[in-house]
Each structure stands twice: as C-alpha cells, then as structure tokens.
Amino acid sequence: AQTVTQSQPEMSVQEAETVTLSCTYDTSESDYYLFWYKQPPSRQMILVIRQEAYKQQNATENRFSVNFQKAAKSFSLKISDSQLGDAAMYFCAYRSEYNNNDMRFGAGTRLTVKP
Amino acid sequence: NAGVTQTPKFQVLKTGQSMTLQCAQDMNHEYMSWYRQDPGMGLRLIHYSVGAGITDQGEVPNGYNVSRSTTEDFPLRLLSAAPSQTSVYFCASSPLREGPYNEQFFGPGTRLTVL
C-alpha cells in the first residue's frame, strides 16, 4: 500500500516570510495524484493545491506552489508571503490512478505563523 | 449550498453503545466517504460509496457499517462502540466526472469519545 510521510510535525514561519513543508511518498505506480489540504482550527479540511503525476510543471495557486520531484517521490509545499490565516495543519495526500477510491494521507504538519 | 454537513458535532458514548453519525451533501456528488482522524496518523478511509446502493470498505472498516440509499445521505453506524473508536470522523464527497483528480469536499467533522 502507498504511504505518505510528512517528516515535520511542526513548523513555524514569520509573517510575510516563505516556508516549505515536506512530503514524501512511497509507491510503485507511475500514474497518481497528489494533494495538499489545509485544516484550520475550525477542523474544516480545505484543498490548497493538487498535482497530476504525469505533469512535469509544478502546480501553483496564488501564494502556494509545489516542488514535485517524481523520481525522488517528493511533493513539498511552498507558502510565500505567509499570512496569519495560513496557520493550520497541512496534510499531504496521495491518490492512485488505479484505485482512486482510496486516498492516503500523511500525519500532517502543524504550521504556526508568528506576527 | 450547504455543502457537506455532519451531525452531531460532538458525541460521548459508553462502551458497547451503538450510534449513527449522519452525513449529507447537497452537491449531487456520486462519491462519498468516511474518514477517521487520529493524532499522528492523518486521515484513514473507513468506507466509501460511488453511488446509491453501492458501498465498499476502506483501510479501517472494522466496527463500522454504512449504507447509501440516496445520493445525498451516507450515514456511518457504530455497532458496538469501543474506546479504540475515539476519534474525529470526517465525511467527504466529490463528483466522479474528473476521476481521481477530484477535489474532495469535507464536512466539519464529528468528535466522538467512547468511555
């Protein structure tokens, strides 16, 4: 089964600075999809960004971008110009092309933003 | 649209009691799923459904039952609650048309404590 590892339980960033959250995954598949979800204190999970593995170009969504390294099985999230509202748990997730009913999540990284 | 709604928000049960966690969505999504979130483990899939009358097991199905009689509703039943089922439960839905690239829309979660 695929596993997703987030090696940073907690991260901290100064407001307006840039922070990178790490995610690695283990798979033998060639086609899959990767996601970053944000969970603020309200507990509501919100999609931040997603990437299709067959696309080499890194996805971007405003201040959020990813560094997708397929060979290294790495999918890091970069948050630029950090804002207080970015403080949350961030989960990396993997979804197979072949068994797309099963989404695998990492353990999460808690991001603190300091004013 | 209300999106994905879950009731109750909090629940305390005694060991051996049964209960049903309710989930409803008003987006006409075919796919619905239940996850549990435990500290340090991210979200794990319990059961999922790809349409009315169709359900299947996820990663951690033991002790839980589901049914899908309508597109809108996907209740999760705990048959005989155990302390190991203390967790936060999330319901999610997504349309099937984009396949595994779909964004999943999550409910606000139910915090369940089993004494």
JSON list of N, CA and C in Angstrom, two decimals, chain B residues 24-98:
[
{"chain": "B", "resi": 24, "resn": "ALA", "atom": "N", "xyz": [-24.62, 14.41, 5.10]},
{"chain": "B", "resi": 24, "resn": "ALA", "atom": "CA", "xyz": [-25.45, 14.75, 3.95]},
{"chain": "B", "resi": 24, "resn": "ALA", "atom": "C", "xyz": [-24.72, 15.78, 3.11]},
{"chain": "B", "resi": 25, "resn": "GLN", "atom": "N", "xyz": [-24.95, 15.69, 1.78]},
{"chain": "B", "resi": 25, "resn": "GLN", "atom": "CA", "xyz": [-24.38, 16.68, 0.86]},
{"chain": "B", "resi": 25, "resn": "GLN", "atom": "C", "xyz": [-25.44, 17.08, -0.15]},
{"chain": "B", "resi": 26, "resn": "ASP", "atom": "N", "xyz": [-25.37, 18.34, -0.57]},
{"chain": "B", "resi": 26, "resn": "ASP", "atom": "CA", "xyz": [-26.39, 18.87, -1.49]},
{"chain": "B", "resi": 26, "resn": "ASP", "atom": "C", "xyz": [-25.79, 19.26, -2.83]},
{"chain": "B", "resi": 27, "resn": "MET", "atom": "N", "xyz": [-24.65, 18.64, -3.18]},
{"chain": "B", "resi": 27, "resn": "MET", "atom": "CA", "xyz": [-23.96, 18.98, -4.42]},
{"chain": "B", "resi": 27, "resn": "MET", "atom": "C", "xyz": [-24.15, 17.91, -5.50]},
{"chain": "B", "resi": 28, "resn": "ASN", "atom": "N", "xyz": [-24.99, 16.94, -5.21]},
{"chain": "B", "resi": 28, "resn": "ASN", "atom": "CA", "xyz": [-25.28, 15.86, -6.15]},
{"chain": "B", "resi": 28, "resn": "ASN", "atom": "C", "xyz": [-24.02, 15.06, -6.52]},
{"chain": "B", "resi": 29, "resn": "HIS", "atom": "N", "xyz": [-23.13, 14.92, -5.54]},
{"chain": "B", "resi": 29, "resn": "HIS", "atom": "CA", "xyz": [-21.90, 14.15, -5.78]},
{"chain": "B", "resi": 29, "resn": "HIS", "atom": "C", "xyz": [-22.17, 12.66, -5.68]},
{"chain": "B", "resi": 30, "resn": "GLU", "atom": "N", "xyz": [-21.55, 11.92, -6.63]},
{"chain": "B", "resi": 30, "resn": "GLU", "atom": "CA", "xyz": [-21.73, 10.48, -6.60]},
{"chain": "B", "resi": 30, "resn": "GLU", "atom": "C", "xyz": [-20.90, 9.83, -5.49]},
{"chain": "B", "resi": 31, "resn": "TYR", "atom": "N", "xyz": [-19.69, 10.33, -5.30]},
{"chain": "B", "resi": 31, "resn": "TYR", "atom": "CA", "xyz": [-18.74, 9.71, -4.38]},
{"chain": "B", "resi": 31, "resn": "TYR", "atom": "C", "xyz": [-18.85, 10.31, -2.99]},
{"chain": "B", "resi": 32, "resn": "MET", "atom": "N", "xyz": [-18.99, 9.46, -1.99]},
{"chain": "B", "resi": 32, "resn": "MET", "atom": "CA", "xyz": [-18.96, 9.90, -0.60]},
{"chain": "B", "resi": 32, "resn": "MET", "atom": "C", "xyz": [-18.10, 8.93, 0.20]},
{"chain": "B", "resi": 33, "resn": "SER", "atom": "N", "xyz": [-17.50, 9.46, 1.26]},
{"chain": "B", "resi": 33, "resn": "SER", "atom": "CA", "xyz": [-16.58, 8.63, 2.03]},
{"chain": "B", "resi": 33, "resn": "SER", "atom": "C", "xyz": [-16.57, 9.07, 3.49]},
{"chain": "B", "resi": 34, "resn": "TRP", "atom": "N", "xyz": [-16.09, 8.15, 4.33]},
{"chain": "B", "resi": 34, "resn": "TRP", "atom": "CA", "xyz": [-15.90, 8.43, 5.75]},
{"chain": "B", "resi": 34, "resn": "TRP", "atom": "C", "xyz": [-14.44, 8.18, 6.10]},
{"chain": "B", "resi": 35, "resn": "TYR", "atom": "N", "xyz": [-13.87, 9.13, 6.85]},
{"chain": "B", "resi": 35, "resn": "TYR", "atom": "CA", "xyz": [-12.51, 9.02, 7.36]},
{"chain": "B", "resi": 35, "resn": "TYR", "atom": "C", "xyz": [-12.54, 9.17, 8.88]},
{"chain": "B", "resi": 36, "resn": "ARG", "atom": "N", "xyz": [-11.53, 8.62, 9.49]},
{"chain": "B", "resi": 36, "resn": "ARG", "atom": "CA", "xyz": [-11.27, 8.94, 10.89]},
{"chain": "B", "resi": 36, "resn": "ARG", "atom": "C", "xyz": [-9.90, 9.58, 11.01]},
{"chain": "B", "resi": 37, "resn": "GLN", "atom": "N", "xyz": [-9.80, 10.54, 11.91]},
{"chain": "B", "resi": 37, "resn": "GLN", "atom": "CA", "xyz": [-8.55, 11.25, 12.10]},
{"chain": "B", "resi": 37, "resn": "GLN", "atom": "C", "xyz": [-8.06, 11.04, 13.53]},
{"chain": "B", "resi": 38, "resn": "ASP", "atom": "N", "xyz": [-6.91, 10.45, 13.65]},
{"chain": "B", "resi": 38, "resn": "ASP", "atom": "CA", "xyz": [-6.29, 10.20, 14.95]},
{"chain": "B", "resi": 38, "resn": "ASP", "atom": "C", "xyz": [-4.97, 10.95, 15.04]},
{"chain": "B", "resi": 39, "resn": "PRO", "atom": "N", "xyz": [-4.59, 11.37, 16.23]},
{"chain": "B", "resi": 39, "resn": "PRO", "atom": "CA", "xyz": [-3.34, 12.14, 16.38]},
{"chain": "B", "resi": 39, "resn": "PRO", "atom": "C", "xyz": [-2.15, 11.38, 15.82]},
{"chain": "B", "resi": 40, "resn": "GLY", "atom": "N", "xyz": [-1.34, 12.08, 15.03]},
{"chain": "B", "resi": 40, "resn": "GLY", "atom": "CA", "xyz": [-0.13, 11.50, 14.49]},
{"chain": "B", "resi": 40, "resn": "GLY", "atom": "C", "xyz": [-0.34, 10.51, 13.36]},
{"chain": "B", "resi": 41, "resn": "MET", "atom": "N", "xyz": [-1.59, 10.37, 12.88]},
{"chain": "B", "resi": 41, "resn": "MET", "atom": "CA", "xyz": [-1.85, 9.35, 11.85]},
{"chain": "B", "resi": 41, "resn": "MET", "atom": "C", "xyz": [-2.55, 9.90, 10.63]},
{"chain": "B", "resi": 42, "resn": "GLY", "atom": "N", "xyz": [-2.86, 11.16, 10.60]},
{"chain": "B", "resi": 42, "resn": "GLY", "atom": "CA", "xyz": [-3.59, 11.69, 9.45]},
{"chain": "B", "resi": 42, "resn": "GLY", "atom": "C", "xyz": [-4.99, 11.11, 9.37]},
{"chain": "B", "resi": 43, "resn": "LEU", "atom": "N", "xyz": [-5.56, 11.13, 8.18]},
{"chain": "B", "resi": 43, "resn": "LEU", "atom": "CA", "xyz": [-6.91, 10.60, 7.95]},
{"chain": "B", "resi": 43, "resn": "LEU", "atom": "C", "xyz": [-6.81, 9.21, 7.33]},
{"chain": "B", "resi": 44, "resn": "ARG", "atom": "N", "xyz": [-7.66, 8.34, 7.80]},
{"chain": "B", "resi": 44, "resn": "ARG", "atom": "CA", "xyz": [-7.72, 6.98, 7.25]},
{"chain": "B", "resi": 44, "resn": "ARG", "atom": "C", "xyz": [-9.14, 6.68, 6.79]},
{"chain": "B", "resi": 45, "resn": "LEU", "atom": "N", "xyz": [-9.24, 6.05, 5.61]},
{"chain": "B", "resi": 45, "resn": "LEU", "atom": "CA", "xyz": [-10.53, 5.79, 5.00]},
{"chain": "B", "resi": 45, "resn": "LEU", "atom": "C", "xyz": [-11.23, 4.61, 5.67]},
{"chain": "B", "resi": 46, "resn": "ILE", "atom": "N", "xyz": [-12.49, 4.80, 6.05]},
{"chain": "B", "resi": 46, "resn": "ILE", "atom": "CA", "xyz": [-13.26, 3.74, 6.69]},
{"chain": "B", "resi": 46, "resn": "ILE", "atom": "C", "xyz": [-14.12, 3.00, 5.67]},
{"chain": "B", "resi": 47, "resn": "HIS", "atom": "N", "xyz": [-15.02, 3.72, 5.03]},
{"chain": "B", "resi": 47, "resn": "HIS", "atom": "CA", "xyz": [-15.89, 3.18, 3.98]},
{"chain": "B", "resi": 47, "resn": "HIS", "atom": "C", "xyz": [-16.10, 4.26, 2.94]},
{"chain": "B", "resi": 48, "resn": "TYR", "atom": "N", "xyz": [-16.50, 3.84, 1.76]},
{"chain": "B", "resi": 48, "resn": "TYR", "atom": "CA", "xyz": [-16.83, 4.79, 0.73]},
{"chain": "B", "resi": 48, "resn": "TYR", "atom": "C", "xyz": [-17.97, 4.27, -0.14]},
{"chain": "B", "resi": 49, "resn": "SER", "atom": "N", "xyz": [-18.53, 5.18, -0.94]},
{"chain": "B", "resi": 49, "resn": "SER", "atom": "CA", "xyz": [-19.64, 4.82, -1.82]},
{"chain": "B", "resi": 49, "resn": "SER", "atom": "C", "xyz": [-19.51, 5.60, -3.12]},
{"chain": "B", "resi": 50, "resn": "VAL", "atom": "N", "xyz": [-19.75, 4.93, -4.23]},
{"chain": "B", "resi": 50, "resn": "VAL", "atom": "CA", "xyz": [-19.68, 5.59, -5.54]},
{"chain": "B", "resi": 50, "resn": "VAL", "atom": "C", "xyz": [-21.07, 5.88, -6.10]},
{"chain": "B", "resi": 51, "resn": "GLY", "atom": "N", "xyz": [-22.09, 5.63, -5.31]},
{"chain": "B", "resi": 51, "resn": "GLY", "atom": "CA", "xyz": [-23.45, 5.93, -5.74]},
{"chain": "B", "resi": 51, "resn": "GLY", "atom": "C", "xyz": [-24.46, 5.23, -4.85]},
{"chain": "B", "resi": 52, "resn": "ALA", "atom": "N", "xyz": [-25.71, 5.60, -4.99]},
{"chain": "B", "resi": 52, "resn": "ALA", "atom": "CA", "xyz": [-26.76, 4.98, -4.18]},
{"chain": "B", "resi": 52, "resn": "ALA", "atom": "C", "xyz": [-26.76, 3.47, -4.38]},
{"chain": "B", "resi": 53, "resn": "GLY", "atom": "N", "xyz": [-26.77, 2.76, -3.26]},
{"chain": "B", "resi": 53, "resn": "GLY", "atom": "CA", "xyz": [-26.79, 1.31, -3.29]},
{"chain": "B", "resi": 53, "resn": "GLY", "atom": "C", "xyz": [-25.44, 0.65, -3.44]},
{"chain": "B", "resi": 54, "resn": "ILE", "atom": "N", "xyz": [-24.36, 1.45, -3.54]},
{"chain": "B", "resi": 54, "resn": "ILE", "atom": "CA", "xyz": [-23.02, 0.88, -3.75]},
{"chain": "B", "resi": 54, "resn": "ILE", "atom": "C", "xyz": [-22.09, 1.38, -2.65]},
{"chain": "B", "resi": 55, "resn": "THR", "atom": "N", "xyz": [-21.58, 0.46, -1.85]},
{"chain": "B", "resi": 55, "resn": "THR", "atom": "CA", "xyz": [-20.62, 0.83, -0.82]},
{"chain": "B", "resi": 55, "resn": "THR", "atom": "C", "xyz": [-19.46, -0.16, -0.82]},
{"chain": "B", "resi": 56, "resn": "ASP", "atom": "N", "xyz": [-18.35, 0.25, -0.25]},
{"chain": "B", "resi": 56, "resn": "ASP", "atom": "CA", "xyz": [-17.20, -0.65, -0.17]},
{"chain": "B", "resi": 56, "resn": "ASP", "atom": "C", "xyz": [-16.33, -0.23, 1.01]},
{"chain": "B", "resi": 57, "resn": "GLN", "atom": "N", "xyz": [-15.44, -1.14, 1.40]},
{"chain": "B", "resi": 57, "resn": "GLN", "atom": "CA", "xyz": [-14.59, -0.91, 2.56]},
{"chain": "B", "resi": 57, "resn": "GLN", "atom": "C", "xyz": [-13.35, -0.15, 2.19]},
{"chain": "B", "resi": 58, "resn": "GLY", "atom": "N", "xyz": [-12.88, 0.63, 3.16]},
{"chain": "B", "resi": 58, "resn": "GLY", "atom": "CA", "xyz": [-11.61, 1.32, 3.01]},
{"chain": "B", "resi": 58, "resn": "GLY", "atom": "C", "xyz": [-10.53, 0.63, 3.82]},
{"chain": "B", "resi": 59, "resn": "GLU", "atom": "N", "xyz": [-9.65, 1.43, 4.36]},
{"chain": "B", "resi": 59, "resn": "GLU", "atom": "CA", "xyz": [-8.47, 0.90, 5.07]},
{"chain": "B", "resi": 59, "resn": "GLU", "atom": "C", "xyz": [-8.82, 0.34, 6.45]},
{"chain": "B", "resi": 60, "resn": "VAL", "atom": "N", "xyz": [-9.78, 0.98, 7.16]},
{"chain": "B", "resi": 60, "resn": "VAL", "atom": "CA", "xyz": [-10.08, 0.59, 8.54]},
{"chain": "B", "resi": 60, "resn": "VAL", "atom": "C", "xyz": [-11.58, 0.40, 8.75]},
{"chain": "B", "resi": 61, "resn": "PRO", "atom": "N", "xyz": [-12.21, -0.61, 8.16]},
{"chain": "B", "resi": 61, "resn": "PRO", "atom": "CA", "xyz": [-13.67, -0.74, 8.20]},
{"chain": "B", "resi": 61, "resn": "PRO", "atom": "C", "xyz": [-14.25, -1.44, 9.42]},
{"chain": "B", "resi": 62, "resn": "ASN", "atom": "N", "xyz": [-13.40, -2.15, 10.17]},
{"chain": "B", "resi": 62, "resn": "ASN", "atom": "CA", "xyz": [-13.93, -2.99, 11.24]},
{"chain": "B", "resi": 62, "resn": "ASN", "atom": "C", "xyz": [-14.63, -2.18, 12.33]},
{"chain": "B", "resi": 63, "resn": "GLY", "atom": "N", "xyz": [-15.85, -2.63, 12.67]},
{"chain": "B", "resi": 63, "resn": "GLY", "atom": "CA", "xyz": [-16.63, -1.97, 13.71]},
{"chain": "B", "resi": 63, "resn": "GLY", "atom": "C", "xyz": [-17.57, -0.91, 13.18]},
{"chain": "B", "resi": 64, "resn": "TYR", "atom": "N", "xyz": [-17.57, -0.73, 11.87]},
{"chain": "B", "resi": 64, "resn": "TYR", "atom": "CA", "xyz": [-18.41, 0.30, 11.24]},
{"chain": "B", "resi": 64, "resn": "TYR", "atom": "C", "xyz": [-19.24, -0.30, 10.11]},
{"chain": "B", "resi": 65, "resn": "ASN", "atom": "N", "xyz": [-20.47, 0.22, 9.98]},
{"chain": "B", "resi": 65, "resn": "ASN", "atom": "CA", "xyz": [-21.31, -0.14, 8.84]},
{"chain": "B", "resi": 65, "resn": "ASN", "atom": "C", "xyz": [-21.77, 1.12, 8.14]},
{"chain": "B", "resi": 66, "resn": "VAL", "atom": "N", "xyz": [-22.01, 1.01, 6.84]},
{"chain": "B", "resi": 66, "resn": "VAL", "atom": "CA", "xyz": [-22.56, 2.12, 6.08]},
{"chain": "B", "resi": 66, "resn": "VAL", "atom": "C", "xyz": [-23.64, 1.61, 5.15]},
{"chain": "B", "resi": 67, "resn": "SER", "atom": "N", "xyz": [-24.46, 2.54, 4.68]},
{"chain": "B", "resi": 67, "resn": "SER", "atom": "CA", "xyz": [-25.44, 2.26, 3.65]},
{"chain": "B", "resi": 67, "resn": "SER", "atom": "C", "xyz": [-25.63, 3.54, 2.86]},
{"chain": "B", "resi": 68, "resn": "ARG", "atom": "N", "xyz": [-26.09, 3.41, 1.64]},
{"chain": "B", "resi": 68, "resn": "ARG", "atom": "CA", "xyz": [-26.32, 4.60, 0.81]},
{"chain": "B", "resi": 68, "resn": "ARG", "atom": "C", "xyz": [-27.62, 4.38, 0.04]},
{"chain": "B", "resi": 69, "resn": "SER", "atom": "N", "xyz": [-28.70, 4.87, 0.62]},
{"chain": "B", "resi": 69, "resn": "SER", "atom": "CA", "xyz": [-30.00, 4.70, -0.01]},
{"chain": "B", "resi": 69, "resn": "SER", "atom": "C", "xyz": [-30.34, 5.87, -0.93]},
{"chain": "B", "resi": 70, "resn": "THR", "atom": "N", "xyz": [-29.71, 7.01, -0.72]},
{"chain": "B", "resi": 70, "resn": "THR", "atom": "CA", "xyz": [-29.93, 8.17, -1.57]},
{"chain": "B", "resi": 70, "resn": "THR", "atom": "C", "xyz": [-28.59, 8.77, -1.96]},
{"chain": "B", "resi": 71, "resn": "THR", "atom": "N", "xyz": [-28.58, 9.61, -2.97]},
{"chain": "B", "resi": 71, "resn": "THR", "atom": "CA", "xyz": [-27.34, 10.29, -3.35]},
{"chain": "B", "resi": 71, "resn": "THR", "atom": "C", "xyz": [-26.87, 11.23, -2.25]},
{"chain": "B", "resi": 72, "resn": "GLU", "atom": "N", "xyz": [-27.81, 11.82, -1.51]},
{"chain": "B", "resi": 72, "resn": "GLU", "atom": "CA", "xyz": [-27.49, 12.88, -0.57]},
{"chain": "B", "resi": 72, "resn": "GLU", "atom": "C", "xyz": [-26.91, 12.37, 0.76]},
{"chain": "B", "resi": 73, "resn": "ASP", "atom": "N", "xyz": [-27.33, 11.21, 1.22]},
{"chain": "B", "resi": 73, "resn": "ASP", "atom": "CA", "xyz": [-27.03, 10.79, 2.59]},
{"chain": "B", "resi": 73, "resn": "ASP", "atom": "C", "xyz": [-26.12, 9.58, 2.65]},
{"chain": "B", "resi": 74, "resn": "PHE", "atom": "N", "xyz": [-25.22, 9.59, 3.63]},
{"chain": "B", "resi": 74, "resn": "PHE", "atom": "CA", "xyz": [-24.27, 8.48, 3.78]},
{"chain": "B", "resi": 74, "resn": "PHE", "atom": "C", "xyz": [-23.96, 8.31, 5.27]},
{"chain": "B", "resi": 75, "resn": "PRO", "atom": "N", "xyz": [-24.86, 7.68, 6.02]},
{"chain": "B", "resi": 75, "resn": "PRO", "atom": "CA", "xyz": [-24.66, 7.53, 7.46]},
{"chain": "B", "resi": 75, "resn": "PRO", "atom": "C", "xyz": [-23.62, 6.46, 7.81]},
{"chain": "B", "resi": 76, "resn": "LEU", "atom": "N", "xyz": [-22.93, 6.69, 8.90]},
{"chain": "B", "resi": 76, "resn": "LEU", "atom": "CA", "xyz": [-21.93, 5.74, 9.42]},
{"chain": "B", "resi": 76, "resn": "LEU", "atom": "C", "xyz": [-22.43, 5.21, 10.76]},
{"chain": "B", "resi": 77, "resn": "ARG", "atom": "N", "xyz": [-22.52, 3.89, 10.85]},
{"chain": "B", "resi": 77, "resn": "ARG", "atom": "CA", "xyz": [-23.04, 3.27, 12.07]},
{"chain": "B", "resi": 77, "resn": "ARG", "atom": "C", "xyz": [-21.93, 2.59, 12.85]},
{"chain": "B", "resi": 78, "resn": "LEU", "atom": "N", "xyz": [-21.88, 2.90, 14.14]},
{"chain": "B", "resi": 78, "resn": "LEU", "atom": "CA", "xyz": [-21.01, 2.17, 15.05]},
{"chain": "B", "resi": 78, "resn": "LEU", "atom": "C", "xyz": [-21.89, 1.12, 15.74]},
{"chain": "B", "resi": 79, "resn": "LEU", "atom": "N", "xyz": [-21.54, -0.13, 15.58]},
{"chain": "B", "resi": 79, "resn": "LEU", "atom": "CA", "xyz": [-22.41, -1.21, 16.03]},
{"chain": "B", "resi": 79, "resn": "LEU", "atom": "C", "xyz": [-22.32, -1.43, 17.53]},
{"chain": "B", "resi": 80, "resn": "SER", "atom": "N", "xyz": [-21.10, -1.42, 18.05]},
{"chain": "B", "resi": 80, "resn": "SER", "atom": "CA", "xyz": [-20.86, -1.61, 19.48]},
{"chain": "B", "resi": 80, "resn": "SER", "atom": "C", "xyz": [-19.60, -0.83, 19.81]},
{"chain": "B", "resi": 81, "resn": "ALA", "atom": "N", "xyz": [-19.77, 0.40, 20.27]},
{"chain": "B", "resi": 81, "resn": "ALA", "atom": "CA", "xyz": [-18.64, 1.31, 20.40]},
{"chain": "B", "resi": 81, "resn": "ALA", "atom": "C", "xyz": [-17.56, 0.78, 21.33]},
{"chain": "B", "resi": 82, "resn": "ALA", "atom": "N", "xyz": [-16.32, 1.04, 20.95]},
{"chain": "B", "resi": 82, "resn": "ALA", "atom": "CA", "xyz": [-15.15, 0.66, 21.75]},
{"chain": "B", "resi": 82, "resn": "ALA", "atom": "C", "xyz": [-14.27, 1.89, 21.94]},
{"chain": "B", "resi": 83, "resn": "PRO", "atom": "N", "xyz": [-13.50, 1.93, 23.03]},
{"chain": "B", "resi": 83, "resn": "PRO", "atom": "CA", "xyz": [-12.60, 3.09, 23.25]},
{"chain": "B", "resi": 83, "resn": "PRO", "atom": "C", "xyz": [-11.67, 3.35, 22.07]},
{"chain": "B", "resi": 84, "resn": "SER", "atom": "N", "xyz": [-11.30, 2.30, 21.32]},
{"chain": "B", "resi": 84, "resn": "SER", "atom": "CA", "xyz": [-10.41, 2.48, 20.17]},
{"chain": "B", "resi": 84, "resn": "SER", "atom": "C", "xyz": [-11.08, 3.28, 19.05]},
{"chain": "B", "resi": 85, "resn": "GLN", "atom": "N", "xyz": [-12.38, 3.47, 19.13]},
{"chain": "B", "resi": 85, "resn": "GLN", "atom": "CA", "xyz": [-13.09, 4.26, 18.13]},
{"chain": "B", "resi": 85, "resn": "GLN", "atom": "C", "xyz": [-13.20, 5.74, 18.51]},
{"chain": "B", "resi": 86, "resn": "THR", "atom": "N", "xyz": [-12.60, 6.11, 19.61]},
{"chain": "B", "resi": 86, "resn": "THR", "atom": "CA", "xyz": [-12.49, 7.52, 19.96]},
{"chain": "B", "resi": 86, "resn": "THR", "atom": "C", "xyz": [-11.65, 8.21, 18.90]},
{"chain": "B", "resi": 87, "resn": "SER", "atom": "N", "xyz": [-12.22, 9.21, 18.24]},
{"chain": "B", "resi": 87, "resn": "SER", "atom": "CA", "xyz": [-11.57, 9.82, 17.10]},
{"chain": "B", "resi": 87, "resn": "SER", "atom": "C", "xyz": [-12.40, 11.00, 16.62]},
{"chain": "B", "resi": 88, "resn": "VAL", "atom": "N", "xyz": [-11.88, 11.68, 15.62]},
{"chain": "B", "resi": 88, "resn": "VAL", "atom": "CA", "xyz": [-12.66, 12.67, 14.89]},
{"chain": "B", "resi": 88, "resn": "VAL", "atom": "C", "xyz": [-13.02, 12.07, 13.54]},
{"chain": "B", "resi": 89, "resn": "TYR", "atom": "N", "xyz": [-14.29, 12.12, 13.20]},
{"chain": "B", "resi": 89, "resn": "TYR", "atom": "CA", "xyz": [-14.78, 11.49, 11.97]},
{"chain": "B", "resi": 89, "resn": "TYR", "atom": "C", "xyz": [-15.17, 12.56, 10.95]},
{"chain": "B", "resi": 90, "resn": "PHE", "atom": "N", "xyz": [-14.67, 12.35, 9.74]},
{"chain": "B", "resi": 90, "resn": "PHE", "atom": "CA", "xyz": [-14.96, 13.27, 8.66]},
{"chain": "B", "resi": 90, "resn": "PHE", "atom": "C", "xyz": [-15.68, 12.54, 7.53]},
{"chain": "B", "resi": 91, "resn": "CYS", "atom": "N", "xyz": [-16.69, 13.20, 7.03]},
{"chain": "B", "resi": 91, "resn": "CYS", "atom": "CA", "xyz": [-17.38, 12.75, 5.82]},
{"chain": "B", "resi": 91, "resn": "CYS", "atom": "C", "xyz": [-16.90, 13.64, 4.67]},
{"chain": "B", "resi": 92, "resn": "ALA", "atom": "N", "xyz": [-16.78, 13.06, 3.49]},
{"chain": "B", "resi": 92, "resn": "ALA", "atom": "CA", "xyz": [-16.35, 13.83, 2.33]},
{"chain": "B", "resi": 92, "resn": "ALA", "atom": "C", "xyz": [-17.14, 13.39, 1.10]},
{"chain": "B", "resi": 93, "resn": "SER", "atom": "N", "xyz": [-17.22, 14.29, 0.14]},
{"chain": "B", "resi": 93, "resn": "SER", "atom": "CA", "xyz": [-17.90, 13.94, -1.11]},
{"chain": "B", "resi": 93, "resn": "SER", "atom": "C", "xyz": [-17.15, 14.56, -2.28]},
{"chain": "B", "resi": 94, "resn": "SER", "atom": "N", "xyz": [-17.33, 13.98, -3.45]},
{"chain": "B", "resi": 94, "resn": "SER", "atom": "CA", "xyz": [-16.75, 14.55, -4.66]},
{"chain": "B", "resi": 94, "resn": "SER", "atom": "C", "xyz": [-17.50, 14.02, -5.87]},
{"chain": "B", "resi": 95, "resn": "PRO", "atom": "N", "xyz": [-17.48, 14.78, -6.95]},
{"chain": "B", "resi": 95, "resn": "PRO", "atom": "CA", "xyz": [-18.08, 14.26, -8.19]},
{"chain": "B", "resi": 95, "resn": "PRO", "atom": "C", "xyz": [-17.15, 13.23, -8.80]},
{"chain": "B", "resi": 96, "resn": "LEU", "atom": "N", "xyz": [-17.68, 12.33, -9.57]},
{"chain": "B", "resi": 96, "resn": "LEU", "atom": "CA", "xyz": [-16.85, 11.30, -10.20]},
{"chain": "B", "resi": 96, "resn": "LEU", "atom": "C", "xyz": [-16.30, 11.74, -11.55]},
{"chain": "B", "resi": 97, "resn": "ARG", "atom": "N", "xyz": [-16.81, 12.82, -12.10]},
{"chain": "B", "resi": 97, "resn": "ARG", "atom": "CA", "xyz": [-16.51, 13.11, -13.51]},
{"chain": "B", "resi": 97, "resn": "ARG", "atom": "C", "xyz": [-15.03, 13.37, -13.77]},
{"chain": "B", "resi": 98, "resn": "GLU", "atom": "N", "xyz": [-14.30, 13.89, -12.78]},
{"chain": "B", "resi": 98, "resn": "GLU", "atom": "CA", "xyz": [-12.88, 14.15, -13.00]},
{"chain": "B", "resi": 98, "resn": "GLU", "atom": "C", "xyz": [-12.00, 12.99, -12.54]}
]
